[in-house]
Amino acid sequence: MTPEAVPSALPSGRPNRRPPLARELAFGLSLFALYAVAAAVPVAGDRHAAAADHGRRIHDLERTLHIAAEKPLNDWLAAHRSVAVVANYEYATVYLISTLWVLAWLYRRRPERYRVARNSFALINVVGAVCFALWPVAPPRLVPDLGFVDTVIEHGTWGSWGSPVVDHADRLAAMPSLHVAWALWVSVELARLSVRRWLQAVSLLHVFVTLYVIMATGNHYLLDAAGALVVVLFAYVVTDRDAGRPRAPVVPPEDAFFLAVESDRTPQHVGGLIFLDAPDGSPSRADVIAMLRGKLDELPRLGQRMTPASRLRRRRWVGHPVIDWDWHVHEEVLAEGGDAALNALVGALQSEPLPRDRPMWRMILVRGYAPDRSAVVFLMHHVVADGMGVITHVLRMLTPPDALPAAGAGPSAARRALGTAAGIAQLATEPRQRTRLRSSGTAERAFGTFRLPMADVRDLARKHRVRVTDVVLCALAGGLRRVGPPVDGPEGGPALRVAVPLMTGGPVVPPEGNHTSAVMVDLPYGPMAEVERLRALAAATRRLRSGTRALASAFVMQRASRALPPVLHDAFARAVYGGRTFQAIATNLPGSNTPTRLAGARLIVAHPIVPTGPGAPLAVGALGWTGMLNMGISAEATLVADMDALCDAMRDVIEELGAAEAPQAPGTAPAQAARRGRGPSVPG
């Protein structure tokens, strides 16, 4: 579908924008509320007794390991009142002040880093609260038989941790030490931000001071600090999203979807068949390679491959060290056969899955099929881009570079939410499809093309008060009916379910990623006049224009699926995509009307190449380009005996629609009479 068919379903991300302050404050308060919840979790027997017993176990383990340094440090500090008071206040305040300062500074000055830092900090506190709830540990100063001096009580340090002012705090939360964890977190964040060395040195010194203070004041064991180190490491491993250093981008679920549904029998690469005016035999293979080398920075997926598959971790895009230009840019010479030989070559290329150990694209330069002409077959795996993305790739390769039309701002958030909810309800109540095309499951593909003047197709659509997409779908249904591929299902006017992709990605189409979602349309497949088929089809395609199903499909593909681990996401993809859901794919794509060149040769024609789905043996693409509507049809080789016959049948349907009478406009006398029940008599 053209970009304006469905408004933008998903707003573009703004990673550098600060989140709302009120929401962040509420989030912080909820973290502190966890401690109250942790303190209220019951344990077997008396909580204080259990916590004291856990403290003794830790102390005994330290003595066994000969690392029990807390008692000597506590004895010395208790004997030096001034130092003890300073240590008490340091314990109570510095870790909190430094942490809040770093959070506030990140929020204000480094919002791109703030979200990542906040997530790791939150996870540290959540893990700590869980530990406090399930395994409370009393600090050494609260286990009488260990002989520690409570320096806060002994020296009357007002307002310090452990004094009556904060006596409501959970005192049985020694393992892990959040004082050390917060100090470590501050030091890690300052190091990652590459702040001045003296500030990093001060922060690192604070970690060691905190380590001394927690033991000397009798608030923690040395192993509590070790537990804090483990928690901090765990938090950063889980979040693992350092915005300060480059990271390989994740393959999103909506892109990985097409890896899951692919098999050796259903390759999932999209592309185009491009014709060039080349009386001098241009461009050469070297010209094409030079052009592509110059576009690697602008089109990064041309130089990237995916990491290996995992059942729990998503794939990532990583740079491929050496591009095998001999494989990626290949030259074919057709000695004879013309268009038939060229279409056979495209079908053979469609039958071969692209290997996953290298960048997933190919470009084949074809010579010899016609005088003064060259052809280019450009293929790219669906995981890299959808049909619009492939067109964007091609447009950026052209001279001068061309751009797709803008799609508009899209609906408001409220309308998007309501539309998504309505679309989910519609999808849930979708009736089961009843007619099936017989799929042999072969990997062998047949390919065919034909062209129509775009002005004629638009005039025909205006004449019948439908859209160009309706004309394309009618040609598909009527052409299939004429060629006569076998179907399974009811004989009396069956309907053939087709997946129609709609754009949902936003006003600007990036070259990478999938930004479409499919809406199912039932094509009238029974015997009828083509003009009647078109009218019935126009009524069926109203669901395309409402946008609700597209919004719901986009939500499932691009939002809900992110909650699934890869193994479940892949199972979901295989369950919903293919012959159990639809029988064919039909897409109408915008192209270019600007004269352009590819590697120096004038581009004159471009046909889309659309992959079939598993158990869905037919795919049709329509592409508007320089005043022509260029069709590309792919099918399992066993579905249609003669692909040229199907192309001719589709062209005949459009010619029949052009010759048919236009429907009466609303408000005319015959139409009004028909509504009053006094229409003209019809023989028979």
XYZ file of C-alpha atoms in Angstrom:
684
model
C 0.000 0.000 0.000
C 1.094 3.592 -0.486
C 2.340 5.423 2.646
C -0.792 7.537 2.947
C -3.001 4.445 3.104
C -2.633 4.104 6.865
C -1.405 6.834 9.215
C 1.656 6.253 11.325
C 0.863 3.653 13.940
C 3.939 3.994 16.070
C 5.643 7.235 17.075
C 9.341 7.523 16.466
C 11.481 7.075 19.577
C 13.255 9.990 21.247
C 15.981 8.384 23.390
C 17.549 11.751 24.331
C 14.363 13.216 25.781
C 14.087 13.371 29.551
C 11.276 11.275 31.028
C 8.668 13.212 33.060
C 10.092 14.265 36.425
C 6.899 13.425 38.329
C 6.992 9.891 36.979
C 10.643 9.475 37.959
C 9.976 10.731 41.488
C 7.060 8.336 41.856
C 9.298 5.538 40.594
C 11.932 6.407 43.189
C 9.375 6.454 46.004
C 8.122 3.050 44.922
C 11.662 1.675 45.248
C 11.918 2.919 48.823
C 8.497 1.444 49.536
C 9.981 -1.949 48.734
C 11.947 -1.824 51.981
C 8.765 -1.532 54.026
C 7.349 -4.494 52.132
C 10.568 -6.471 52.648
C 10.489 -5.809 56.403
C 6.912 -7.099 56.580
C 7.560 -10.422 54.838
C 7.198 -13.194 57.428
C 9.998 -15.716 58.025
C 9.957 -18.960 59.935
C 9.899 -18.125 63.631
C 10.873 -14.715 65.013
C 12.290 -12.370 62.341
C 14.833 -10.765 64.682
C 16.017 -14.144 65.931
C 16.353 -15.445 62.396
C 18.277 -12.332 61.315
C 20.646 -12.640 64.294
C 21.253 -16.314 63.484
C 22.048 -15.426 59.844
C 24.497 -12.761 61.076
C 26.298 -15.293 63.269
C 26.596 -17.684 60.292
C 28.223 -14.982 58.183
C 30.598 -14.062 61.009
C 31.529 -17.733 61.542
C 32.210 -18.155 57.817
C 34.484 -15.103 57.839
C 36.410 -16.484 60.789
C 36.801 -19.785 58.956
C 38.132 -17.903 55.930
C 40.329 -15.695 58.161
C 38.764 -12.484 56.822
C 36.805 -11.365 59.918
C 38.226 -7.833 60.117
C 35.153 -6.090 61.557
C 35.827 -6.509 65.317
C 39.337 -4.953 65.394
C 38.130 -2.030 63.267
C 35.125 -1.530 65.537
C 37.235 -1.636 68.713
C 39.586 1.073 67.411
C 36.770 3.345 66.177
C 34.817 3.055 69.422
C 37.872 4.297 71.309
C 38.134 7.498 69.209
C 34.963 9.498 69.712
C 35.570 12.274 67.146
C 36.439 9.846 64.372
C 33.462 7.668 65.299
C 31.032 10.591 65.015
C 32.435 11.506 61.578
C 32.186 7.866 60.509
C 28.582 7.667 61.695
C 27.582 10.735 59.698
C 29.541 9.529 56.686
C 27.671 6.228 56.865
C 24.320 7.972 57.118
C 24.677 10.714 54.513
C 27.478 10.568 51.937
C 26.267 7.512 50.006
C 22.794 9.034 49.740
C 23.992 12.508 48.710
C 26.412 11.190 46.087
C 23.808 8.866 44.570
C 21.085 11.504 44.364
C 23.580 13.995 42.913
C 24.624 11.595 40.140
C 21.003 10.730 39.325
C 20.022 14.389 39.172
C 23.075 15.290 37.077
C 22.382 12.480 34.622
C 18.735 13.501 34.371
C 19.652 17.116 33.699
C 22.817 16.864 31.598
C 22.964 13.337 30.145
C 19.399 12.142 29.481
C 20.627 9.600 26.924
C 22.560 7.879 29.743
C 20.043 8.528 32.513
C 17.557 5.823 31.519
C 20.217 3.114 31.480
C 21.741 4.246 34.773
C 18.321 4.464 36.416
C 17.470 0.926 35.305
C 20.673 -0.547 36.742
C 20.189 1.409 39.988
C 16.599 0.240 40.277
C 17.589 -3.383 39.729
C 20.250 -3.116 42.451
C 17.592 -1.988 44.929
C 15.018 -4.552 43.836
C 17.493 -7.401 44.256
C 18.524 -5.985 47.625
C 14.922 -5.776 48.823
C 14.273 -9.366 47.755
C 17.334 -10.511 49.696
C 16.234 -8.576 52.792
C 12.764 -10.107 52.597
C 13.815 -13.714 52.079
C 17.000 -13.818 54.168
C 17.160 -10.995 56.767
C 20.557 -10.449 58.345
C 21.165 -8.499 61.530
C 24.225 -6.214 61.467
C 27.072 -7.060 63.891
C 26.111 -4.238 66.297
C 22.656 -5.854 66.813
C 24.002 -9.349 67.606
C 24.888 -8.987 71.325
C 27.058 -12.090 71.694
C 29.488 -10.886 68.974
C 30.726 -8.075 71.262
C 30.446 -5.100 68.855
C 30.037 -1.513 70.085
C 27.125 0.421 68.578
C 28.981 3.679 67.878
C 25.777 5.582 67.099
C 24.216 4.823 70.479
C 27.538 5.004 72.332
C 28.398 8.500 71.096
C 24.881 9.919 70.696
C 25.128 10.773 67.003
C 21.857 12.611 66.328
C 19.967 11.664 63.156
C 22.481 9.064 62.084
C 21.497 5.627 60.760
C 20.464 3.514 63.755
C 19.546 6.470 65.997
C 15.957 6.957 67.243
C 15.283 9.561 64.497
C 15.394 6.838 61.818
C 14.462 3.957 64.055
C 11.585 3.047 61.689
C 14.050 1.863 59.015
C 14.570 -1.842 58.413
C 17.572 -2.660 60.581
C 17.741 -6.316 59.494
C 19.025 -5.516 55.993
C 22.752 -6.133 56.150
C 23.202 -8.567 53.225
C 23.950 -7.182 50.665
C 25.286 -3.798 51.771
C 23.403 -1.187 49.748
C 25.794 1.463 51.053
C 28.613 -0.256 49.181
C 26.345 -1.062 46.223
C 25.312 2.589 45.818
C 28.906 3.798 46.167
C 30.015 1.263 43.531
C 27.171 2.326 41.237
C 28.239 5.984 41.494
C 31.833 5.075 40.706
C 30.842 2.952 37.693
C 28.628 5.677 36.257
C 31.280 8.375 36.649
C 33.827 6.110 34.970
C 31.488 5.384 32.060
C 30.798 9.068 31.602
C 34.544 9.749 31.380
C 34.342 12.664 33.816
C 37.495 14.302 35.110
C 40.026 11.912 36.573
C 40.136 13.612 39.970
C 36.384 13.156 40.349
C 36.665 9.477 39.453
C 39.487 9.146 41.972
C 37.359 10.756 44.688
C 34.500 8.409 43.867
C 36.769 5.367 44.025
C 38.170 6.601 47.355
C 34.591 6.910 48.600
C 34.047 3.218 47.851
C 36.978 2.228 50.072
C 35.968 4.714 52.800
C 32.455 3.252 52.736
C 33.902 -0.256 53.001
C 35.867 0.776 56.096
C 32.976 2.667 57.696
C 30.357 -0.094 57.303
C 32.617 -2.556 59.135
C 34.073 -0.176 61.745
C 30.630 1.075 62.810
C 29.357 -2.490 63.171
C 26.717 -2.086 60.491
C 27.951 -4.736 58.035
C 30.216 -7.706 57.588
C 32.915 -7.865 54.937
C 30.866 -10.500 53.080
C 27.992 -7.997 52.912
C 30.268 -5.834 50.748
C 31.123 -8.864 48.615
C 27.383 -9.458 48.178
C 26.994 -5.837 47.081
C 29.660 -6.325 44.402
C 27.811 -9.387 43.052
C 24.508 -7.489 42.957
C 26.043 -4.546 41.072
C 27.668 -6.868 38.535
C 24.365 -8.698 38.078
C 22.475 -5.438 37.550
C 24.834 -4.281 34.809
C 24.870 -7.665 33.094
C 21.071 -7.708 32.965
C 20.601 -4.128 31.843
C 23.696 -4.335 29.604
C 22.766 -1.193 27.723
C 25.572 1.257 28.141
C 24.494 4.283 26.102
C 28.018 5.662 26.361
C 29.550 3.030 24.090
C 28.387 1.607 20.776
C 26.384 -1.596 20.910
C 25.382 -3.912 18.147
C 21.711 -3.228 17.342
C 19.229 -5.960 18.205
C 17.227 -7.595 15.417
C 13.685 -6.491 16.409
C 10.970 -9.163 16.695
C 9.041 -7.754 13.716
C 12.147 -8.338 11.576
C 13.126 -11.686 13.121
C 9.553 -12.787 12.351
C 10.619 -13.558 8.778
C 13.578 -15.630 9.919
C 11.205 -17.793 11.944
C 8.815 -18.475 9.059
C 11.568 -19.140 6.519
C 12.515 -22.646 5.434
C 14.387 -24.178 2.543
C 11.041 -24.340 0.701
C 9.908 -20.785 1.480
C 12.833 -18.344 1.166
C 11.950 -14.896 2.473
C 13.836 -12.378 0.368
C 12.245 -9.381 -1.305
C 13.655 -7.344 -4.143
C 13.258 -5.859 -7.567
C 13.909 -6.573 -11.226
C 15.414 -3.400 -12.673
C 15.839 -2.660 -16.383
C 18.544 -0.276 -17.587
C 19.024 1.488 -20.893
C 22.550 0.357 -21.791
C 23.408 0.676 -25.489
C 27.106 0.624 -24.622
C 26.834 -2.383 -22.318
C 27.050 -0.322 -19.124
C 27.221 -0.587 -16.232
C 30.120 -2.945 -15.671
C 30.320 -5.160 -12.609
C 33.165 -2.960 -11.355
C 30.890 0.106 -11.715
C 28.185 -1.570 -9.618
C 30.666 -2.591 -6.910
C 32.128 0.922 -6.779
C 28.624 2.370 -6.422
C 27.786 -0.024 -3.578
C 31.083 0.615 -1.769
C 30.213 4.289 -1.663
C 26.827 3.511 -0.069
C 27.969 1.247 2.788
C 27.903 4.069 5.355
C 24.462 5.211 4.221
C 23.043 1.666 3.974
C 24.675 -0.160 6.928
C 22.931 -3.522 6.470
C 24.874 -4.034 3.221
C 27.954 -4.591 5.385
C 26.431 -6.385 8.380
C 25.454 -9.936 9.276
C 23.527 -11.419 12.177
C 24.930 -13.110 15.255
C 24.072 -16.832 15.644
C 20.648 -17.857 16.849
C 19.769 -18.445 20.505
C 16.586 -19.663 22.130
C 16.694 -16.932 24.778
C 18.742 -14.027 23.397
C 17.807 -11.994 20.346
C 20.107 -11.799 17.361
C 22.159 -8.673 16.781
C 23.523 -6.919 13.730
C 27.312 -6.901 13.679
C 29.820 -5.718 11.130
C 31.019 -8.313 8.623
C 34.816 -8.036 8.367
C 35.200 -8.812 4.648
C 32.471 -8.508 2.019
C 32.643 -11.248 -0.608
C 31.968 -9.061 -3.641
C 32.295 -12.071 -5.961
C 29.203 -13.555 -4.324
C 27.217 -10.411 -3.552
C 27.602 -8.855 -7.015
C 27.398 -11.549 -9.673
C 27.144 -11.307 -13.455
C 24.945 -13.543 -15.634
C 24.904 -13.692 -19.430
C 21.768 -15.038 -21.126
C 22.673 -16.369 -24.561
C 19.041 -16.603 -25.655
C 15.488 -16.732 -24.364
C 14.688 -13.049 -23.837
C 12.135 -12.192 -21.144
C 11.282 -15.858 -20.541
C 14.890 -16.661 -19.704
C 15.156 -13.587 -17.481
C 11.987 -14.510 -15.565
C 13.281 -18.064 -15.175
C 16.499 -16.679 -13.687
C 14.521 -14.580 -11.184
C 12.467 -17.650 -10.233
C 15.640 -19.663 -9.683
C 17.119 -16.914 -7.484
C 13.897 -16.781 -5.464
C 14.168 -20.517 -4.847
C 17.539 -20.252 -3.068
C 17.605 -19.065 0.577
C 20.192 -16.410 1.330
C 22.940 -17.711 3.649
C 22.972 -16.218 7.137
C 26.732 -16.165 7.642
C 27.149 -12.947 5.608
C 25.210 -9.784 4.722
C 21.829 -10.964 3.459
C 21.576 -9.406 0.010
C 22.603 -10.070 -3.600
C 22.748 -8.077 -6.810
C 22.923 -9.915 -10.153
C 23.846 -7.991 -13.285
C 22.197 -9.656 -16.314
C 23.275 -9.174 -19.912
C 22.233 -10.667 -23.230
C 18.484 -10.959 -22.729
C 17.722 -8.022 -25.084
C 19.698 -5.632 -27.351
C 20.854 -2.376 -25.712
C 19.457 -3.422 -22.351
C 20.878 -4.615 -19.063
C 18.958 -5.924 -16.086
C 19.715 -5.964 -12.375
C 18.118 -8.376 -9.918
C 18.402 -6.943 -6.407
C 17.441 -9.283 -3.553
C 17.449 -8.581 0.184
C 16.210 -10.763 3.014
C 12.951 -9.756 4.655
C 14.745 -9.543 8.026
C 16.625 -6.531 6.656
C 13.710 -4.686 5.079
C 10.160 -4.978 3.819
C 9.144 -3.998 0.299
C 9.207 -0.297 1.144
C 12.642 -0.688 2.693
C 14.004 -2.379 -0.424
C 12.634 0.457 -2.560
C 14.299 2.931 -0.193
C 17.581 1.072 -0.610
C 17.270 1.295 -4.389
C 16.275 4.969 -4.324
C 19.375 5.799 -2.269
C 21.561 4.006 -4.806
C 20.290 6.110 -7.686
C 21.775 9.245 -9.222
C 20.398 11.671 -8.254
C 19.129 10.092 -5.000
C 15.356 9.994 -4.817
C 13.020 9.941 -1.837
C 9.676 8.372 -1.073
C 6.628 10.586 -0.490
C 5.801 11.544 3.076
C 2.982 9.735 4.839
C 1.712 12.353 7.288
C 1.785 12.817 11.037
C -0.604 10.012 11.999
C -3.307 9.798 14.681
C -3.050 11.084 18.226
C -2.068 8.734 21.032
C -5.683 8.456 22.221
C -7.010 7.631 18.755
C -4.181 5.171 18.243
C -5.030 3.390 21.499
C -8.738 3.233 20.680
C -8.011 2.090 17.142
C -5.666 -0.624 18.378
C -8.271 -1.900 20.854
C -10.943 -1.966 18.156
C -8.581 -3.697 15.736
C -7.691 -6.414 18.253
C -11.409 -7.106 18.735
C -11.852 -7.284 14.968
C -8.944 -9.671 14.532
C -10.228 -11.877 17.352
C -13.620 -12.245 15.668
C -12.233 -12.807 12.146
C -14.095 -15.735 10.520
C -12.079 -18.757 9.494
C -10.950 -18.826 5.877
C -12.671 -21.512 3.831
C -10.975 -21.520 0.407
C -7.412 -22.677 -0.119
C -5.015 -22.652 -3.023
C -3.295 -25.983 -3.344
C 0.296 -25.581 -2.214
C 2.718 -28.327 -3.159
C 5.368 -26.991 -0.807
C 8.017 -26.908 -3.509
C 10.850 -24.401 -3.298
C 10.789 -23.931 -7.074
C 9.378 -20.551 -8.076
C 7.904 -19.111 -11.246
C 8.032 -15.363 -11.933
C 6.200 -13.120 -14.385
C 5.753 -9.423 -15.140
C 3.537 -7.036 -17.037
C 3.043 -3.260 -17.199
C 0.125 -0.864 -17.472
C 0.035 2.920 -17.911
C -0.568 4.369 -14.460
C -2.823 7.107 -15.856
C -5.136 4.473 -17.389
C -5.353 2.521 -14.134
C -6.120 5.664 -12.152
C -8.784 6.706 -14.651
C -10.334 3.267 -14.346
C -10.292 3.506 -10.539
C -11.933 6.947 -10.632
C -14.523 5.703 -13.110
C -15.623 2.910 -10.763
C -15.102 4.971 -7.580
C -12.507 2.580 -6.170
C -8.797 2.719 -5.434
C -5.869 1.506 -7.489
C -5.311 -1.251 -4.930
C -8.871 -2.463 -5.519
C -8.147 -2.713 -9.246
C -4.973 -4.720 -8.564
C -6.802 -7.109 -6.225
C -9.658 -7.548 -8.697
C -7.166 -8.351 -11.458
C -5.573 -10.945 -9.187
C -8.880 -12.643 -8.281
C -10.263 -12.514 -11.811
C -6.996 -13.609 -13.403
C -6.695 -16.590 -11.075
C -10.273 -17.529 -11.852
C -9.581 -17.477 -15.603
C -6.346 -19.423 -15.452
C -8.067 -21.897 -13.155
C -5.629 -23.009 -10.421
C -7.370 -25.640 -8.300
C -8.874 -24.550 -4.999
C -10.159 -26.406 -1.990
C -13.349 -25.106 -0.441
C -16.991 -24.330 -1.196
C -17.866 -24.068 -4.863
C -20.613 -21.475 -4.591
C -18.782 -18.164 -4.756
C -15.704 -18.887 -2.627
C -13.612 -16.058 -1.199
C -9.825 -16.199 -1.374
C -8.115 -14.644 1.644
C -5.188 -12.388 0.782
C -2.726 -10.596 3.081
C -2.395 -6.924 2.122
C 0.573 -5.139 3.793
C -0.057 -1.601 5.066
C 2.547 0.924 6.142
C 2.615 1.633 9.877
C 6.137 2.873 10.433
C 5.858 6.648 10.196
C 6.109 9.471 7.673
C 9.733 8.714 6.699
C 10.602 5.188 5.606
C 14.070 4.139 6.815
C 15.898 1.619 4.641
C 16.210 -0.969 7.424
C 13.468 -2.812 9.265
C 9.895 -3.855 8.623
C 7.362 -1.051 8.852
C 4.260 -2.741 7.478
C 1.550 -4.901 8.979
C -0.760 -7.223 7.076
C -4.545 -6.936 6.917
C -6.568 -9.864 5.583
C -9.000 -9.252 2.711
C -11.346 -11.848 1.206
C -11.318 -11.660 -2.598
C -14.533 -12.742 -4.378
C -13.338 -15.819 -6.265
C -16.539 -17.257 -7.696
C -17.886 -16.869 -11.261
C -19.173 -13.322 -11.834
C -18.731 -10.315 -14.073
C -15.485 -8.519 -13.300
C -17.235 -5.228 -12.612
C -19.355 -6.969 -9.966
C -16.237 -8.549 -8.528
C -14.666 -5.092 -8.301
C -17.677 -3.653 -6.481
C -17.768 -6.525 -4.001
C -14.041 -6.201 -3.505
C -14.245 -2.451 -2.905
C -16.702 -3.142 -0.092
C -14.359 -5.769 1.366
C -11.345 -3.422 1.309
C -13.013 -0.796 3.490
C -11.193 -2.490 6.365
C -7.944 -1.329 4.787
C -8.996 2.301 5.009
C -10.240 2.217 8.614
C -6.718 1.503 9.859
C -7.838 -0.305 13.035
C -6.710 -3.765 11.922
C -3.384 -2.369 10.764
C -2.886 -0.678 14.150
C -3.703 -3.923 15.972
C -1.400 -5.949 13.742
C 1.403 -3.427 14.247
C 0.892 -3.542 18.020
C 1.157 -7.333 18.076
C 4.164 -7.420 15.730
C 6.093 -4.442 17.075
C 5.087 -4.197 20.738
C 3.500 -7.301 22.258
C 5.969 -9.690 20.612
C 8.857 -7.973 22.421
C 7.645 -9.576 25.650
C 8.227 -13.065 24.232
C 11.599 -14.808 24.356
C 12.871 -15.739 20.889
C 11.808 -19.377 21.134
C 8.172 -18.431 21.854
C 8.210 -15.579 19.353
C 9.372 -17.950 16.602
C 6.614 -20.426 17.451
C 4.059 -17.616 17.343
C 5.317 -16.459 13.931
C 5.056 -19.932 12.425
C 1.560 -20.350 13.850
C 0.069 -17.159 12.372
C 1.927 -16.651 9.091
C 1.086 -18.745 6.067
C -1.531 -21.023 4.628
C -3.641 -21.323 7.770
C -4.160 -17.551 7.760
C -4.026 -16.454 4.114
C -3.499 -17.877 0.645
C -1.689 -15.084 -1.173
C 0.091 -11.767 -0.612
C -0.744 -8.638 -2.593
C 1.034 -5.327 -2.117
C 0.842 -1.960 -3.903
C 4.015 0.120 -3.499
C 4.913 3.702 -4.385
C 8.006 4.271 -6.484
C 9.597 7.172 -8.294
C 8.641 9.489 -11.136
C 12.055 11.138 -11.389
C 14.483 10.195 -14.199
C 17.408 8.492 -12.472
C 20.497 6.403 -13.159
C 21.920 3.314 -11.499
C 25.715 3.081 -11.654
C 25.649 5.452 -14.626
C 22.949 3.695 -16.690
C 19.463 5.153 -17.129
C 16.806 3.258 -15.163
C 13.720 2.655 -17.295
C 11.645 -0.070 -15.565
C 11.444 -1.637 -12.076
C 9.275 -4.628 -11.104
C 8.806 -5.759 -7.486
C 9.779 -9.248 -6.318
C 7.630 -10.422 -3.380
C 8.177 -13.745 -1.525
C 5.393 -16.249 -0.995
C 4.488 -17.521 2.468
C 4.573 -21.060 3.841
C 1.488 -22.759 2.478
C 0.508 -19.528 0.659
C 1.798 -20.157 -2.870
C 1.194 -16.776 -4.557
C 2.549 -13.232 -4.142
C 1.754 -10.182 -6.280
C 3.467 -6.818 -6.154
C 2.509 -3.593 -7.934
C 4.995 -0.724 -8.184
C 4.357 2.724 -9.619
C 7.426 3.925 -11.517
C 7.835 6.744 -14.051
C 4.218 6.744 -15.133
C 3.725 2.966 -15.298
C 2.223 0.409 -12.938
C 4.743 -2.430 -12.982
C 3.531 -5.829 -11.784
C 5.675 -8.670 -10.445
C 4.058 -12.067 -9.759
C 5.739 -14.916 -7.873
C 4.220 -18.343 -7.373
C 5.091 -21.904 -6.581
C 6.037 -23.420 -9.920
C 3.279 -26.043 -9.608
C 0.479 -23.539 -8.942
C 0.143 -22.041 -12.426
C 1.094 -24.017 -15.530
C 1.978 -20.857 -17.468
C 2.903 -17.662 -15.607
C 2.562 -15.627 -18.812
C -1.040 -16.875 -19.073
C -1.765 -15.560 -15.564
C -0.225 -12.180 -16.430
C -2.306 -12.008 -19.619
C -5.448 -12.965 -17.697
C -4.877 -10.199 -15.154
C -4.349 -7.709 -17.958
C -7.586 -8.915 -19.612
C -9.509 -8.343 -16.375
C -8.342 -4.737 -16.271
C -9.298 -4.245 -19.917
C -12.766 -5.662 -19.184
C -13.140 -3.261 -16.260
C -12.171 -0.398 -18.538
C -14.895 -1.368 -21.016
C -17.579 -1.860 -18.348
C -20.232 0.746 -17.604
C -19.494 3.062 -14.743
C -21.797 2.745 -11.703
C -24.533 5.332 -11.264
C -23.451 8.261 -9.135
C -25.336 8.708 -5.845
C -28.245 11.109 -6.224
C -28.996 10.399 -9.911
C -32.552 9.577 -10.987
C -31.996 5.848 -11.612
C -30.259 5.451 -8.280
C -33.030 7.319 -6.437
C -35.663 5.254 -8.177
C -33.893 2.066 -7.229
C -33.836 3.152 -3.559
C -37.608 3.768 -3.751
C -38.146 0.290 -5.195
C -39.203 1.589 -8.653
C -36.030 0.885 -10.618
C -36.122 -0.029 -14.299
C -37.164 -3.564 -15.147
C -34.295 -5.983 -15.924
C -34.966 -8.780 -18.417
C -34.467 -12.250 -17.004
